[in-house]
Amino acid sequence: MFDRPERGERAVLVGVGIGHSVDPADVTEFRALAASAGTLCVGEVLATRGRPDPKYFVGSGKALEIKACADAAGADLILVDQTLTPSQERNLEKLTLRRVLDRNGLILDIFAQRARSFEGKLQVELAQLTHLSSRLVRGWTHLERQKGGIGLRGPGETQLETDRRLVGKRIRTLRGRLEKLALQRDTGRRVRRDVPVPTVALVGYTNAGKSTLFNALTGSTNYVADQLFATLDPTVRRLNLETIGEVVLADTVGFIRDLPHELVAAFRSTLLEAREADLLLHVVDAGDSQRTERIAQVREVLSGIGAGDVPELLVFNKIDLTEDLPRVDAGADGRPTQVWCSAARGTGLDGLRESIVRGVRPNLVLRTLRLGLGAAAARSELYGRNAVRAERQRDDGGWDIDVQLESQEIAMLTGRRDIALAETPVAAAESKRVA
């Protein structure tokens, strides 16, 4: 019987098109995935099938071709850009005498390398064990043997059953810990909801430039690299906008086509940052030839976590690599729907900031409030929220203040003592502008 080797740096990549030829863009992305995992691509084999072969996924002839390619290139790993069943993975290993990893296993390995926070490591371990639990049957030859040695012989528990039980126990432990961390995250989100600070979440296909855009907007120094899944752990920072004051900006993990279900389930609490957001900044690589498909794939994942109905602003990033100019496209109602910018060059970011304001505060209105002397605390609060656009002091010591707030906030303020809505329109030209 064949035992899996531990090494796996030199890889043969296998691309399979089901019902169609292999898309060159998918092959390029799979190469990038392999490179992100630290493997060296020493050969490629492409195949087209009407439906998967139950034994090898590819046909027996193509499986022999994969073995010949691996032998000639001295590869010690086979990477398949599809999801294999445990038996297909094992059959390919027995034929090629090399370790075989499907697309899900490769993405899980990358996540294991990138996770830095305690919660991230727990999430990745849970996803890996969930993936492994279906592959314990005939996965390794030593698991088929019964325990041996003095005092352990006889009709006892086999090693396979022991490992399956231990994996199940570890999965339950990890889920319990992650549930506690999820409660802590939910507490933090509830605290943020109690404070009138909007939340904006960055989402998008991996390597679209989310972290670069996050750093450009907030002045942070998050790790940035031209590779898939360069950062995994979510980051939250406050972003100060001139018109409405502070908003909370959250950077989430990047998505990819056919994202393993184990990862979506494990990272569900982290991805809730997107579901609970007031606005999603959907970052898109403007130069990606498949950007339309990428947008659809991200939206599919968002719908799966319950974030499909959250207002979305498309941000076409990396226009410095295209011929596009920075601009803001608006819908029929006048609200921004698309922003074209370059996070690396900093072009178009002013338009993005203004679009964020319109996205999180779509019902902003400019009104004049008449404040009496007893409303000094409310006046200070309005200044603290950057809602004041101009101010004029009256002869009685009170103030006429031009403010920009949502309609419902104006209604709440005018219901308080010593605050009334002025009958005259905003006199911006006559007002004393606030520095």
Coordinates of C-alpha atoms in Angstrom, one line a residue:
M1 CA 0.0 0.0 0.0
F2 CA 1.1 3.6 -0.7
D3 CA 1.8 5.9 2.3
R4 CA 1.5 9.7 1.6
P5 CA 4.9 11.5 1.6
E6 CA 5.3 14.5 3.8
R7 CA 7.0 16.7 1.2
G8 CA 5.2 18.6 -1.5
E9 CA 7.0 21.6 -2.9
R10 CA 7.3 20.6 -6.6
A11 CA 3.8 20.3 -8.1
V12 CA 2.0 19.3 -11.3
L13 CA -1.1 21.4 -11.8
V14 CA -4.2 19.6 -13.3
G15 CA -7.0 21.7 -14.8
V16 CA -10.2 20.0 -15.7
G17 CA -13.1 21.6 -17.7
I18 CA -16.5 19.8 -17.1
G19 CA -18.5 20.2 -20.3
H20 CA -16.2 22.8 -21.7
S21 CA -12.6 23.5 -22.3
V22 CA -10.4 24.8 -19.5
D23 CA -10.6 28.6 -19.1
P24 CA -7.1 30.1 -19.4
A25 CA -8.1 32.7 -16.7
D26 CA -8.9 29.8 -14.3
V27 CA -5.6 28.2 -15.0
T28 CA -3.8 31.5 -14.3
E29 CA -5.7 31.8 -11.0
F30 CA -4.9 28.3 -10.0
R31 CA -1.2 29.0 -10.7
A32 CA -1.4 32.0 -8.4
L33 CA -3.1 29.8 -5.7
A34 CA -0.3 27.2 -6.0
A35 CA 2.3 30.0 -5.7
S36 CA 0.6 31.5 -2.7
A37 CA 0.9 28.0 -1.0
G38 CA 4.6 28.0 -1.7
T39 CA 4.7 25.3 -4.3
L40 CA 6.9 25.4 -7.5
C41 CA 4.9 24.5 -10.6
V42 CA 7.0 22.0 -12.7
G43 CA 4.2 20.8 -15.1
E44 CA 0.6 21.3 -16.2
V45 CA -2.0 18.9 -17.5
L46 CA -5.3 20.1 -19.0
A47 CA -8.3 17.9 -19.6
T48 CA -11.9 18.2 -20.8
R49 CA -14.7 15.8 -19.8
G50 CA -18.4 15.6 -20.2
R51 CA -18.8 14.5 -16.6
P52 CA -16.3 13.4 -13.8
D53 CA -14.9 9.9 -13.9
P54 CA -16.0 8.1 -10.7
K55 CA -12.6 6.6 -10.1
Y56 CA -10.0 9.3 -11.0
F57 CA -12.3 12.3 -11.8
V58 CA -10.2 12.4 -15.1
G59 CA -10.2 9.4 -17.3
S60 CA -7.7 6.5 -16.8
G61 CA -5.7 7.6 -19.8
K62 CA -5.4 11.2 -18.6
A63 CA -4.5 9.9 -15.1
L64 CA -1.6 8.0 -16.7
E65 CA -0.6 11.2 -18.5
I66 CA -0.5 13.0 -15.1
K67 CA 1.7 10.3 -13.7
A68 CA 4.1 10.5 -16.7
C69 CA 4.3 14.3 -16.4
A70 CA 5.0 14.0 -12.6
D71 CA 7.7 11.4 -13.3
A72 CA 9.4 13.4 -16.0
A73 CA 9.4 16.7 -13.9
G74 CA 10.3 15.1 -10.6
A75 CA 7.2 16.3 -8.9
D76 CA 6.1 15.1 -5.5
L77 CA 2.6 16.7 -5.4
I78 CA -0.4 16.7 -7.7
L79 CA -2.7 19.7 -7.5
V80 CA -6.2 19.4 -9.1
D81 CA -8.3 22.5 -9.8
Q82 CA -11.6 20.7 -8.9
T83 CA -13.2 19.2 -5.8
L84 CA -12.3 15.5 -5.5
T85 CA -14.1 12.9 -3.5
P86 CA -12.0 11.0 -0.9
S87 CA -11.9 7.9 -3.1
Q88 CA -10.9 9.8 -6.3
E89 CA -8.1 11.5 -4.3
R90 CA -6.9 8.2 -3.0
N91 CA -7.1 6.4 -6.3
L92 CA -5.0 9.1 -8.0
E93 CA -2.4 8.8 -5.2
K94 CA -2.2 5.0 -5.6
L95 CA -1.7 5.4 -9.4
T96 CA 0.8 8.3 -9.4
L97 CA 2.5 7.3 -6.1
R98 CA 2.3 11.0 -5.1
R99 CA 0.3 13.1 -2.7
V100 CA -2.8 14.6 -4.3
L101 CA -4.5 17.8 -3.2
D102 CA -7.7 19.1 -4.6
R103 CA -8.7 22.8 -4.9
N104 CA -10.4 22.8 -1.4
G105 CA -7.4 21.3 0.2
L106 CA -5.0 23.8 -1.4
I107 CA -7.1 26.8 -0.3
L108 CA -7.3 25.4 3.3
D109 CA -3.5 25.0 3.3
I110 CA -3.1 28.7 2.2
F111 CA -5.5 29.8 5.0
A112 CA -3.5 27.7 7.5
Q113 CA -0.3 29.6 6.5
R114 CA -1.9 33.1 6.6
A115 CA -3.9 32.9 9.8
R116 CA -2.3 35.1 12.5
S117 CA -5.0 35.8 15.2
F118 CA -6.2 33.2 17.7
E119 CA -9.7 33.3 16.2
G120 CA -8.3 32.9 12.7
K121 CA -6.2 29.9 13.6
L122 CA -9.2 28.2 15.3
Q123 CA -11.4 28.9 12.2
V124 CA -8.8 27.4 9.9
E125 CA -8.2 24.3 12.1
L126 CA -12.0 23.7 12.2
A127 CA -12.2 23.9 8.4
Q128 CA -9.3 21.6 8.0
L129 CA -10.6 19.0 10.4
T130 CA -14.1 19.1 8.8
H131 CA -12.4 18.6 5.4
L132 CA -10.2 15.8 6.8
S133 CA -13.1 13.9 8.6
S134 CA -14.5 12.8 5.2
R135 CA -11.1 11.5 4.2
L136 CA -10.3 9.2 7.1
V137 CA -11.7 6.2 5.3
R138 CA -8.7 4.5 3.7
G139 CA -6.8 7.9 3.7
W140 CA -3.7 6.5 5.3
T141 CA -2.7 2.8 5.5
H142 CA -1.8 2.9 9.2
L143 CA -5.3 3.9 10.0
E144 CA -6.6 0.5 8.8
R145 CA -4.6 -1.4 11.4
Q146 CA -5.8 -2.4 14.8
K147 CA -3.8 -1.3 17.8
G148 CA -1.0 -3.7 18.6
G149 CA 1.4 -4.3 21.5
I150 CA 1.1 -5.8 24.9
G151 CA -2.3 -5.3 26.4
L152 CA -3.7 -3.8 23.2
R153 CA -4.3 -6.8 21.0
G154 CA -7.8 -8.3 20.5
P155 CA -11.2 -7.1 19.3
G156 CA -10.5 -3.6 20.4
E157 CA -11.0 -0.2 18.7
T158 CA -9.1 0.1 15.4
Q159 CA -6.7 3.0 14.8
L160 CA -9.1 4.4 12.2
E161 CA -12.0 4.5 14.7
T162 CA -9.8 6.1 17.3
D163 CA -8.7 8.8 14.9
R164 CA -12.2 9.5 13.8
R165 CA -13.4 9.8 17.4
L166 CA -10.5 12.2 18.2
V167 CA -11.1 14.3 15.2
G168 CA -14.8 14.5 16.1
K169 CA -14.0 15.5 19.7
R170 CA -11.6 18.2 18.5
I171 CA -14.2 19.6 16.1
R172 CA -16.7 19.9 18.9
T173 CA -14.1 21.7 21.1
L174 CA -13.2 24.2 18.3
R175 CA -16.9 24.9 17.6
G176 CA -17.4 25.6 21.3
R177 CA -14.5 28.0 21.5
L178 CA -15.6 29.8 18.3
E179 CA -19.1 30.2 19.6
K180 CA -17.7 32.0 22.6
L181 CA -15.6 34.3 20.4
A182 CA -18.7 34.9 18.2
L183 CA -20.6 36.0 21.2
Q184 CA -17.8 38.5 22.0
R185 CA -17.9 39.8 18.4
D186 CA -21.6 40.1 18.6
T187 CA -21.3 42.1 21.9
G188 CA -18.8 44.5 20.1
R189 CA -21.2 44.9 17.2
R190 CA -24.1 45.6 19.6
V191 CA -22.0 48.3 21.3
R192 CA -21.2 49.9 18.0
R193 CA -24.9 49.8 17.0
D194 CA -25.8 51.6 20.3
V195 CA -23.5 54.4 19.2
P196 CA -24.7 56.3 16.1
V197 CA -21.6 55.4 14.1
P198 CA -22.2 53.7 10.6
T199 CA -20.3 50.6 9.7
V200 CA -18.8 50.1 6.3
A201 CA -17.4 46.7 5.3
L202 CA -14.8 46.0 2.5
V203 CA -15.6 42.9 0.5
G204 CA -14.4 41.6 -2.8
Y205 CA -12.6 38.9 -4.8
T206 CA -9.2 38.1 -3.4
N207 CA -6.3 40.2 -4.7
A208 CA -8.7 43.0 -5.8
G209 CA -6.8 45.5 -3.6
K210 CA -9.0 45.6 -0.5
S211 CA -6.1 45.9 2.0
T212 CA -4.4 48.6 -0.1
L213 CA -7.7 50.6 -0.2
F214 CA -8.2 50.1 3.5
N215 CA -4.7 51.5 4.3
A216 CA -5.3 54.4 1.9
L217 CA -8.5 55.4 3.5
T218 CA -7.6 54.9 7.2
G219 CA -3.8 55.5 7.2
S220 CA -3.2 51.9 8.5
T221 CA -0.3 49.8 7.7
N222 CA -1.9 46.4 7.1
Y223 CA 0.2 43.8 5.3
V224 CA -0.2 44.1 1.5
A225 CA 1.2 41.7 -1.1
D226 CA 0.4 40.8 -4.7
Q227 CA -0.8 37.4 -3.9
L228 CA -4.1 35.6 -3.2
F229 CA -5.3 35.7 0.4
A230 CA -2.4 37.8 1.6
T231 CA -4.4 38.7 4.7
L232 CA -7.1 36.8 6.5
D233 CA -7.7 38.3 9.9
P234 CA -10.4 41.0 9.8
T235 CA -9.3 44.5 10.8
V236 CA -11.6 47.3 12.0
R237 CA -10.6 51.0 12.1
R238 CA -12.4 54.4 12.4
L239 CA -12.6 56.6 9.3
N240 CA -13.2 60.3 9.7
L241 CA -15.4 61.8 7.0
E242 CA -15.7 65.6 6.7
T243 CA -19.5 65.6 6.3
I244 CA -20.8 63.0 8.8
G245 CA -17.8 62.5 11.1
E246 CA -16.6 59.0 12.0
V247 CA -17.6 55.7 10.4
V248 CA -16.3 52.2 11.2
L249 CA -14.4 50.6 8.3
A250 CA -14.0 46.8 8.4
D251 CA -11.7 44.8 6.1
T252 CA -12.8 41.2 5.6
V253 CA -11.3 38.1 4.1
G254 CA -11.2 38.0 0.3
F255 CA -13.5 35.6 -1.7
I256 CA -12.7 33.3 -4.5
R257 CA -14.7 31.0 -6.9
D258 CA -15.8 27.7 -5.4
L259 CA -14.8 28.8 -1.9
P260 CA -14.8 25.7 0.2
H261 CA -18.0 25.3 2.2
E262 CA -15.9 24.4 5.3
L263 CA -14.3 27.8 5.2
V264 CA -17.5 29.7 4.7
A265 CA -18.9 27.9 7.7
A266 CA -15.8 28.4 9.9
F267 CA -15.5 32.1 9.0
R268 CA -19.2 32.8 9.4
S269 CA -18.8 34.9 12.6
T270 CA -16.0 36.9 10.9
L271 CA -18.1 37.4 7.7
L272 CA -21.0 38.7 9.9
E273 CA -19.1 42.0 9.8
A274 CA -20.4 42.3 6.3
R275 CA -23.9 41.2 7.2
E276 CA -24.2 43.8 10.0
A277 CA -22.7 46.6 7.9
D278 CA -24.7 49.7 6.8
L279 CA -22.8 49.7 3.5
L280 CA -20.6 47.2 1.5
L281 CA -17.7 48.5 -0.5
H282 CA -17.5 45.8 -3.1
V283 CA -13.9 46.2 -4.4
V284 CA -13.3 45.0 -8.0
D285 CA -10.1 44.8 -10.0
A286 CA -10.8 47.2 -12.9
G287 CA -8.3 45.4 -15.1
D288 CA -9.6 41.9 -14.5
S289 CA -11.0 40.4 -17.8
Q290 CA -13.4 38.3 -15.7
R291 CA -14.6 41.1 -13.4
T292 CA -18.3 40.5 -14.2
E293 CA -18.0 36.9 -13.2
R294 CA -16.0 37.8 -10.1
I295 CA -18.7 40.3 -9.0
A296 CA -21.3 37.5 -9.4
Q297 CA -19.2 35.1 -7.4
V298 CA -18.7 37.5 -4.5
R299 CA -22.4 38.3 -4.4
E300 CA -23.2 34.6 -4.3
V301 CA -21.1 34.2 -1.2
L302 CA -22.7 37.4 0.4
S303 CA -26.1 35.9 -0.2
G304 CA -25.0 32.7 1.4
I305 CA -24.1 34.5 4.7
G306 CA -27.3 36.7 4.7
A307 CA -25.6 39.9 3.4
G308 CA -27.2 39.9 0.0
D309 CA -29.6 42.8 0.9
V310 CA -27.0 45.1 2.4
P311 CA -26.6 48.3 0.3
E312 CA -23.6 47.9 -2.0
L313 CA -21.2 50.4 -3.7
L314 CA -19.0 49.0 -6.4
V315 CA -15.4 50.3 -6.2
F316 CA -13.4 49.6 -9.4
N317 CA -9.8 49.7 -8.1
K318 CA -6.5 49.7 -9.9
I319 CA -7.4 52.1 -12.7
D320 CA -3.8 53.1 -12.8
L321 CA -3.3 49.8 -14.7
T322 CA -6.1 50.6 -17.1
E323 CA -7.1 53.6 -19.3
D324 CA -10.1 54.5 -17.0
L325 CA -10.2 57.9 -15.3
P326 CA -11.4 58.5 -11.7
R327 CA -15.1 59.1 -11.6
V328 CA -18.4 58.4 -9.8
D329 CA -21.3 56.9 -11.6
A330 CA -24.8 57.5 -10.1
G331 CA -28.1 55.6 -10.5
A332 CA -31.5 57.0 -11.5
D333 CA -32.1 58.3 -8.0
G334 CA -28.8 60.2 -8.0
R335 CA -27.1 58.0 -5.5
P336 CA -23.6 56.7 -6.3
T337 CA -23.4 53.1 -7.5
Q338 CA -19.9 52.9 -8.9
V339 CA -16.6 54.6 -8.0
W340 CA -13.5 54.3 -10.2
C341 CA -10.2 54.9 -8.3
S342 CA -6.7 53.7 -7.6
A343 CA -5.8 53.0 -4.0
A344 CA -2.1 52.6 -4.9
R345 CA -1.9 56.1 -6.5
G346 CA -4.6 57.7 -4.3
T347 CA -6.6 59.0 -7.3
G348 CA -10.4 59.1 -7.0
L349 CA -10.4 58.6 -3.2
D350 CA -12.2 61.9 -2.6
G351 CA -15.0 60.8 -4.8
L352 CA -15.1 57.5 -2.9
R353 CA -15.3 59.3 0.5
E354 CA -18.2 61.4 -0.8
S355 CA -19.9 58.3 -2.1
I356 CA -19.5 56.5 1.3
V357 CA -21.3 59.5 2.9
R358 CA -24.2 59.2 0.4
G359 CA -24.2 55.5 0.9
V360 CA -24.5 55.4 4.7
R361 CA -26.5 58.6 5.0
P362 CA -28.8 58.5 1.9
N363 CA -31.4 60.8 3.5
L364 CA -29.1 63.7 4.4
V365 CA -30.9 67.1 4.4
L366 CA -29.7 70.6 5.1
R367 CA -31.8 72.4 7.6
T368 CA -31.6 75.5 9.9
L369 CA -32.3 74.9 13.6
R370 CA -33.1 77.6 16.1
L371 CA -31.3 76.8 19.4
G372 CA -32.0 78.5 22.7
L373 CA -29.5 79.0 25.5
G374 CA -30.8 75.8 27.1
A375 CA -29.7 73.8 24.1
A376 CA -26.0 74.5 24.5
A377 CA -25.3 70.8 25.1
A378 CA -27.1 69.9 21.9
R379 CA -25.0 72.5 20.0
S380 CA -21.8 70.9 21.3
E381 CA -23.1 67.5 20.3
L382 CA -23.8 68.7 16.7
Y383 CA -20.3 70.1 16.4
G384 CA -18.9 66.8 17.7
R385 CA -20.7 65.0 15.0
N386 CA -19.4 67.4 12.3
A387 CA -23.0 68.1 11.4
V388 CA -22.7 71.9 11.6
R389 CA -22.3 73.7 8.3
A390 CA -22.8 77.3 9.4
E391 CA -23.9 79.3 12.5
R392 CA -25.3 82.7 13.3
Q393 CA -25.8 84.0 16.8
R394 CA -29.0 85.8 17.6
D395 CA -29.6 89.0 19.7
D396 CA -31.2 86.9 22.4
G397 CA -28.0 84.8 22.8
G398 CA -29.3 81.8 21.0
W399 CA -28.1 80.3 17.7
D400 CA -29.4 79.7 14.2
I401 CA -27.4 76.7 13.0
D402 CA -27.3 75.2 9.5
V403 CA -26.9 71.4 10.0
Q404 CA -26.7 68.4 7.7
L405 CA -28.5 65.4 9.1
E406 CA -30.9 62.7 8.2
S407 CA -34.6 63.7 8.2
Q408 CA -35.4 61.4 11.2
E409 CA -32.6 63.0 13.2
I410 CA -33.9 66.4 12.5
A411 CA -37.3 65.3 13.7
M412 CA -35.8 64.0 16.9
L413 CA -33.9 67.2 17.6
T414 CA -36.8 69.5 17.0
G415 CA -38.8 67.4 19.6
R416 CA -36.3 68.5 22.3
R417 CA -36.6 71.6 24.5
D418 CA -35.2 74.9 23.2
I419 CA -34.7 73.5 19.6
A420 CA -37.0 74.4 16.7
L421 CA -36.9 74.2 13.0
A422 CA -36.4 77.6 11.4
E423 CA -39.2 78.7 9.1
T424 CA -36.8 80.4 6.7
P425 CA -34.5 78.4 4.4
V426 CA -30.8 78.0 5.0
A427 CA -29.1 81.3 4.5
A428 CA -25.7 79.9 3.5
A429 CA -24.5 83.0 1.8
E430 CA -25.2 85.2 4.8
S431 CA -23.9 82.7 7.4
K432 CA -20.6 82.7 9.2
R433 CA -18.9 79.6 7.8
V434 CA -17.4 77.2 10.4
A435 CA -13.7 76.6 9.9

